[in-house]
mmCIF file of C-alpha atoms in Angstrom:
data_model
loop_
_atom_site.group_PDB
_atom_site.id
_atom_site.type_symbol
_atom_site.label_atom_id
_atom_site.label_comp_id
_atom_site.label_asym_id
_atom_site.label_seq_id
_atom_site.Cartn_x
_atom_site.Cartn_y
_atom_site.Cartn_z
ATOM 1 C CA MET A 1 150.415 150.213 63.905
ATOM 2 C CA TYR A 2 152.211 150.856 60.906
ATOM 3 C CA ARG A 3 155.732 149.232 59.968
ATOM 4 C CA LEU A 4 156.879 147.364 56.603
ATOM 5 C CA GLU A 5 158.673 143.484 57.749
ATOM 6 C CA THR A 6 161.461 142.158 56.081
ATOM 7 C CA GLY A 7 160.339 138.700 57.445
ATOM 8 C CA PRO A 8 156.975 136.868 58.336
ATOM 9 C CA ILE A 9 154.616 138.602 58.977
ATOM 10 C CA ASP A 10 152.751 137.687 62.664
ATOM 11 C CA ILE A 11 149.239 137.881 61.827
ATOM 12 C CA ASN A 12 148.217 137.432 65.209
ATOM 13 C CA GLU A 13 149.855 139.932 66.355
ATOM 14 C CA ILE A 14 148.631 142.422 63.789
ATOM 15 C CA VAL A 15 144.589 140.986 64.480
ATOM 16 C CA ARG A 16 145.851 141.566 68.483
ATOM 17 C CA SER A 17 146.875 144.476 67.871
ATOM 18 C CA VAL A 18 143.337 146.167 66.930
ATOM 19 C CA PHE A 19 141.537 144.840 70.171
ATOM 20 C CA SER A 20 139.870 147.072 72.323
ATOM 21 C CA PRO A 21 136.892 146.267 74.934
ATOM 22 C CA ALA A 22 134.781 149.357 71.927
ATOM 23 C CA ALA A 23 135.132 147.171 70.268
ATOM 24 C CA GLY A 24 132.081 144.923 68.656
ATOM 25 C CA GLY A 25 134.142 143.698 65.729
ATOM 26 C CA VAL A 26 137.522 142.903 63.669
ATOM 27 C CA VAL A 27 137.647 143.108 59.874
ATOM 28 C CA VAL A 28 141.158 141.609 58.694
ATOM 29 C CA PHE A 29 142.888 141.468 54.885
ATOM 30 C CA ILE A 30 145.388 139.248 54.179
ATOM 31 C CA GLY A 31 147.301 139.198 50.545
ATOM 32 C CA THR A 32 148.975 136.804 49.903
ATOM 33 C CA VAL A 33 151.368 135.902 47.064
ATOM 34 C CA ARG A 34 148.648 134.028 44.155
ATOM 35 C CA ASP A 35 149.691 131.360 41.449
ATOM 36 C CA ASP A 36 148.950 132.447 38.365
ATOM 37 C CA GLY A 37 152.407 130.982 36.821
ATOM 38 C CA THR A 38 154.497 132.616 38.971
ATOM 39 C CA ASP A 39 157.305 131.396 40.499
ATOM 40 C CA SER A 40 157.833 134.500 43.822
ATOM 41 C CA LEU A 41 157.694 137.691 44.403
ATOM 42 C CA GLU A 42 160.040 140.717 45.041
ATOM 43 C CA ILE A 43 158.668 143.295 47.006
ATOM 44 C CA GLU A 44 160.613 146.329 47.133
ATOM 45 C CA ALA A 45 159.893 149.460 49.002
ATOM 46 C CA TYR A 46 160.633 153.706 49.252
ATOM 47 C CA GLU A 47 160.781 153.071 52.877
ATOM 48 C CA GLU A 48 161.012 156.148 54.332
ATOM 49 C CA MET A 49 157.973 156.876 52.356
ATOM 50 C CA ALA A 50 155.939 154.272 52.343
ATOM 51 C CA VAL A 51 156.062 154.365 56.257
ATOM 52 C CA SER A 52 154.778 157.909 56.658
ATOM 53 C CA GLU A 53 152.051 156.975 53.275
ATOM 54 C CA LEU A 54 151.605 153.863 55.425
ATOM 55 C CA GLY A 55 150.869 156.140 58.938
ATOM 56 C CA ARG A 56 148.712 158.496 56.498
ATOM 57 C CA ILE A 57 146.544 156.419 55.708
ATOM 58 C CA HIS A 58 146.184 154.386 58.899
ATOM 59 C CA ASP A 59 145.861 158.068 60.601
ATOM 60 C CA GLU A 60 142.748 159.133 57.667
ATOM 61 C CA ALA A 61 141.552 156.028 58.210
ATOM 62 C CA VAL A 62 141.043 156.134 62.177
ATOM 63 C CA SER A 63 139.828 159.112 61.655
ATOM 64 C CA LYS A 64 137.485 159.022 58.940
ATOM 65 C CA PHE A 65 135.367 155.875 59.798
ATOM 66 C CA SER A 66 135.856 155.798 63.824
ATOM 67 C CA LEU A 67 137.894 153.255 64.509
ATOM 68 C CA ASN A 68 139.097 152.220 67.559
ATOM 69 C CA GLY A 69 142.300 150.609 66.394
ATOM 70 C CA ALA A 70 143.770 149.868 62.918
ATOM 71 C CA SER A 71 146.973 148.102 62.015
ATOM 72 C CA VAL A 72 149.190 147.963 58.475
ATOM 73 C CA VAL A 73 151.955 145.636 57.655
ATOM 74 C CA HIS A 74 153.628 144.851 54.958
ATOM 75 C CA ARG A 75 155.644 142.911 53.233
ATOM 76 C CA THR A 76 159.124 143.214 51.567
ATOM 77 C CA GLY A 77 161.693 141.627 49.969
ATOM 78 C CA ARG A 78 161.268 137.689 48.420
ATOM 79 C CA LEU A 79 158.267 136.301 48.899
ATOM 80 C CA PRO A 80 157.012 132.792 47.908
ATOM 81 C CA LEU A 81 153.812 131.788 46.701
ATOM 82 C CA GLY A 82 151.532 131.761 49.024
ATOM 83 C CA GLU A 83 153.821 133.660 50.793
ATOM 84 C CA VAL A 84 151.178 136.802 52.938
ATOM 85 C CA ILE A 85 152.137 140.366 51.470
ATOM 86 C CA VAL A 86 150.009 142.405 53.821
ATOM 87 C CA VAL A 87 148.331 142.084 56.544
ATOM 88 C CA ILE A 88 145.025 144.645 57.889
ATOM 89 C CA ALA A 89 143.399 145.020 59.933
ATOM 90 C CA ALA A 90 140.437 147.497 61.521
ATOM 91 C CA SER A 91 138.684 147.142 64.365
ATOM 92 C CA SER A 92 135.281 149.593 65.220
ATOM 93 C CA ALA A 93 131.790 149.823 67.300
ATOM 94 C CA HIS A 94 129.802 148.659 64.815
ATOM 95 C CA ARG A 95 131.194 146.318 61.918
ATOM 96 C CA ALA A 96 130.316 148.463 59.234
ATOM 97 C CA MET A 97 132.563 150.710 59.971
ATOM 98 C CA ALA A 98 135.511 148.806 60.452
ATOM 99 C CA PHE A 99 134.776 146.702 56.514
ATOM 100 C CA ASP A 100 134.799 150.291 55.313
ATOM 101 C CA GLY A 101 137.784 150.953 57.178
ATOM 102 C CA CYS A 102 139.899 148.480 56.358
ATOM 103 C CA ARG A 103 138.451 148.591 52.460
ATOM 104 C CA TYR A 104 139.944 151.865 52.594
ATOM 105 C CA ILE A 105 143.661 150.957 53.844
ATOM 106 C CA ILE A 106 144.462 147.931 51.033
ATOM 107 C CA GLU A 107 142.250 150.430 47.834
ATOM 108 C CA GLU A 108 144.304 153.816 49.688
ATOM 109 C CA LEU A 109 148.050 151.748 49.673
ATOM 110 C CA LYS A 110 147.389 150.403 46.655
ATOM 111 C CA LYS A 111 146.978 154.038 45.056
ATOM 112 C CA SER A 112 149.803 155.825 46.921
ATOM 113 C CA VAL A 113 152.601 153.863 49.582
ATOM 114 C CA PRO A 114 155.343 153.403 47.345
ATOM 115 C CA LEU A 115 156.236 149.432 46.842
ATOM 116 C CA TRP A 116 157.032 147.270 43.476
ATOM 117 C CA LYS A 117 156.448 144.018 42.946
ATOM 118 C CA LYS A 118 158.966 142.092 40.481
ATOM 119 C CA GLU A 119 158.138 138.980 39.288
ATOM 120 C CA TYR A 120 159.721 136.132 38.753
ATOM 121 C CA ARG A 121 158.318 133.236 36.082
ATOM 122 C CA GLY A 122 160.766 130.646 34.319
ATOM 123 C CA ASP A 123 163.539 132.991 32.725
ATOM 124 C CA SER A 124 161.627 135.812 33.243
ATOM 125 C CA ILE A 125 162.039 138.656 35.820
ATOM 126 C CA ARG A 126 160.019 141.644 35.721
ATOM 127 C CA TRP A 127 158.922 144.389 37.639
ATOM 128 C CA ILE A 128 154.678 144.815 38.047
ATOM 129 C CA THR A 129 153.738 148.689 37.226
ATOM 130 C CA GLY A 130 150.454 150.173 38.840
ATOM 131 C CA HIS A 131 148.182 152.555 36.396
ATOM 132 C CA MET B 1 174.572 172.833 44.454
ATOM 133 C CA LYS B 2 173.906 169.013 44.835
ATOM 134 C CA VAL B 3 171.566 166.968 45.198
ATOM 135 C CA ARG B 4 170.139 163.241 45.320
ATOM 136 C CA ILE B 5 168.661 161.644 42.949
ATOM 137 C CA ARG B 6 166.913 158.280 44.818
ATOM 138 C CA THR B 7 164.659 156.174 41.702
ATOM 139 C CA PHE B 8 162.980 152.268 42.515
ATOM 140 C CA ALA B 9 161.623 149.566 40.326
ATOM 141 C CA THR B 10 161.616 149.922 36.811
ATOM 142 C CA PHE B 11 163.785 153.847 37.002
ATOM 143 C CA LYS B 12 165.973 152.231 39.100
ATOM 144 C CA ASP B 13 167.205 149.577 36.351
ATOM 145 C CA VAL B 14 167.391 152.230 34.319
ATOM 146 C CA PHE B 15 169.582 154.846 36.677
ATOM 147 C CA GLY B 16 170.572 152.722 39.312
ATOM 148 C CA ASP B 17 169.693 153.587 43.219
ATOM 149 C CA THR B 18 170.919 156.552 43.800
ATOM 150 C CA ASN B 19 172.434 159.350 42.038
ATOM 151 C CA GLU B 20 174.572 162.760 42.904
ATOM 152 C CA VAL B 21 173.877 165.967 40.208
ATOM 153 C CA GLY B 22 175.010 169.049 40.267
ATOM 154 C CA VAL B 23 172.531 171.815 39.225
ATOM 155 C CA GLY B 24 172.497 175.539 39.540
ATOM 156 C CA GLU B 25 171.918 177.741 42.350
ATOM 157 C CA GLU B 26 168.465 178.321 40.774
ATOM 158 C CA GLY B 27 167.394 174.893 39.869
ATOM 159 C CA THR B 28 164.471 172.964 40.156
ATOM 160 C CA VAL B 29 162.938 169.440 40.091
ATOM 161 C CA LEU B 30 162.973 169.197 36.339
ATOM 162 C CA ASP B 31 166.492 171.071 36.223
ATOM 163 C CA ALA B 32 167.423 167.770 38.194
ATOM 164 C CA LEU B 33 166.583 164.995 36.113
ATOM 165 C CA HIS B 34 167.392 166.385 32.845
ATOM 166 C CA ALA B 35 170.651 166.583 34.587
ATOM 167 C CA LEU B 36 170.118 163.046 35.723
ATOM 168 C CA CYS B 37 170.230 161.710 31.555
ATOM 169 C CA ARG B 38 173.174 163.404 31.023
ATOM 170 C CA VAL B 39 175.071 162.117 34.093
ATOM 171 C CA LYS B 40 174.110 158.467 33.454
ATOM 172 C CA GLY B 41 174.338 159.271 29.313
ATOM 173 C CA GLY B 42 170.586 158.157 28.555
ATOM 174 C CA GLY B 43 167.518 157.253 30.197
ATOM 175 C CA SER B 44 165.835 160.495 28.647
ATOM 176 C CA GLU B 45 162.830 158.261 27.230
ATOM 177 C CA THR B 46 162.216 156.778 30.741
ATOM 178 C CA LEU B 47 161.326 160.107 31.377
ATOM 179 C CA PHE B 48 160.346 162.701 28.594
ATOM 180 C CA SER B 49 158.446 162.289 26.161
ATOM 181 C CA GLU B 50 160.366 163.689 22.476
ATOM 182 C CA ASP B 51 159.021 167.621 23.452
ATOM 183 C CA GLY B 52 161.198 166.975 26.398
ATOM 184 C CA SER B 53 157.974 167.243 29.102
ATOM 185 C CA LEU B 54 157.391 164.707 31.725
ATOM 186 C CA LEU B 55 155.877 161.533 30.654
ATOM 187 C CA GLY B 56 152.140 160.964 32.611
ATOM 188 C CA HIS B 57 153.237 158.615 34.518
ATOM 189 C CA VAL B 58 156.438 159.529 36.520
ATOM 190 C CA ILE B 59 155.886 159.833 39.791
ATOM 191 C CA LEU B 60 158.223 162.541 42.296
ATOM 192 C CA ALA B 61 159.043 163.462 45.566
ATOM 193 C CA VAL B 62 161.358 165.818 47.399
ATOM 194 C CA ASN B 63 162.737 165.248 50.725
ATOM 195 C CA GLY B 64 159.931 162.164 50.672
ATOM 196 C CA VAL B 65 156.676 164.775 49.955
ATOM 197 C CA ARG B 66 154.949 164.241 46.241
ATOM 198 C CA ILE B 67 154.732 166.671 43.999
ATOM 199 C CA GLU B 68 152.817 167.433 40.798
ATOM 200 C CA PRO B 69 155.061 166.341 38.248
ATOM 201 C CA SER B 70 153.520 169.567 36.266
ATOM 202 C CA ASP B 71 155.214 171.288 39.061
ATOM 203 C CA ALA B 72 159.062 169.682 38.331
ATOM 204 C CA GLY B 73 159.773 172.649 36.976
ATOM 205 C CA LYS B 74 158.729 175.053 39.533
ATOM 206 C CA THR B 75 159.830 173.821 42.441
ATOM 207 C CA PRO B 76 163.243 175.060 43.753
ATOM 208 C CA LEU B 77 165.805 173.173 45.282
ATOM 209 C CA GLY B 78 168.305 173.111 47.776
ATOM 210 C CA GLU B 79 171.517 171.907 48.811
ATOM 211 C CA GLY B 80 171.448 168.463 50.225
ATOM 212 C CA ASP B 81 167.987 167.455 48.614
ATOM 213 C CA THR B 82 166.811 163.846 47.786
ATOM 214 C CA ILE B 83 164.489 164.005 45.107
ATOM 215 C CA ALA B 84 162.409 160.374 44.715
ATOM 216 C CA ALA B 85 161.206 159.285 41.344
ATOM 217 C CA TYR B 86 159.540 156.235 40.377
ATOM 218 C CA PRO B 87 156.514 154.202 38.204
ATOM 219 C CA PRO B 88 152.776 153.822 39.366
ATOM 220 C CA VAL B 89 153.242 151.695 42.356
ATOM 221 C CA SER B 90 151.891 147.684 42.432
ATOM 222 C CA GLY B 91 152.387 146.632 46.440
ATOM 223 C CA GLY B 92 149.507 144.908 48.170
#
């Protein structure tokens, strides 16, 4: 499963989606809005391309790490402090591949999926762009 | 021919969400980006260095497929194509 979500992410749904009788473990990464002086974030997406990039990364991870299941769901829109930004779940026969697969998905997402954070901090608003 | 150019994040603040520009029959992605700056009456410093080459952080896609910025001057366009131009991503 891979998609963008405009409302709160149902973490349980994402975790459950990768359960499999063949799996011996499930690894989950949850990214949240950190309080570093920020009041809230807004996440913008180039939606069509973001979804296709999520799909590419999902498929690569499943193949590269022999995952039984993988899901990645990312929020868009305005998010308050502590809100869930992204949930990634990966299952595999043994834990090492699930950890590696989950890590691969978040690292690749941060490199290439067209999503941007706009930070609201007091009276200032600024885009956070990657490197 | 007419092509659409979509921009995002900091680039959208400069150019707006979506613009339509005209380029010649042999027009390339690079031609379309120059046309965008002409249509908007500015913004070239967002995309181009002083020598007219694309800035290193500009990411480009045509119809949802990434292209190398170094190929922008040799990537041909078709009527109705959509170019996306955006800064480095920051999701996750």
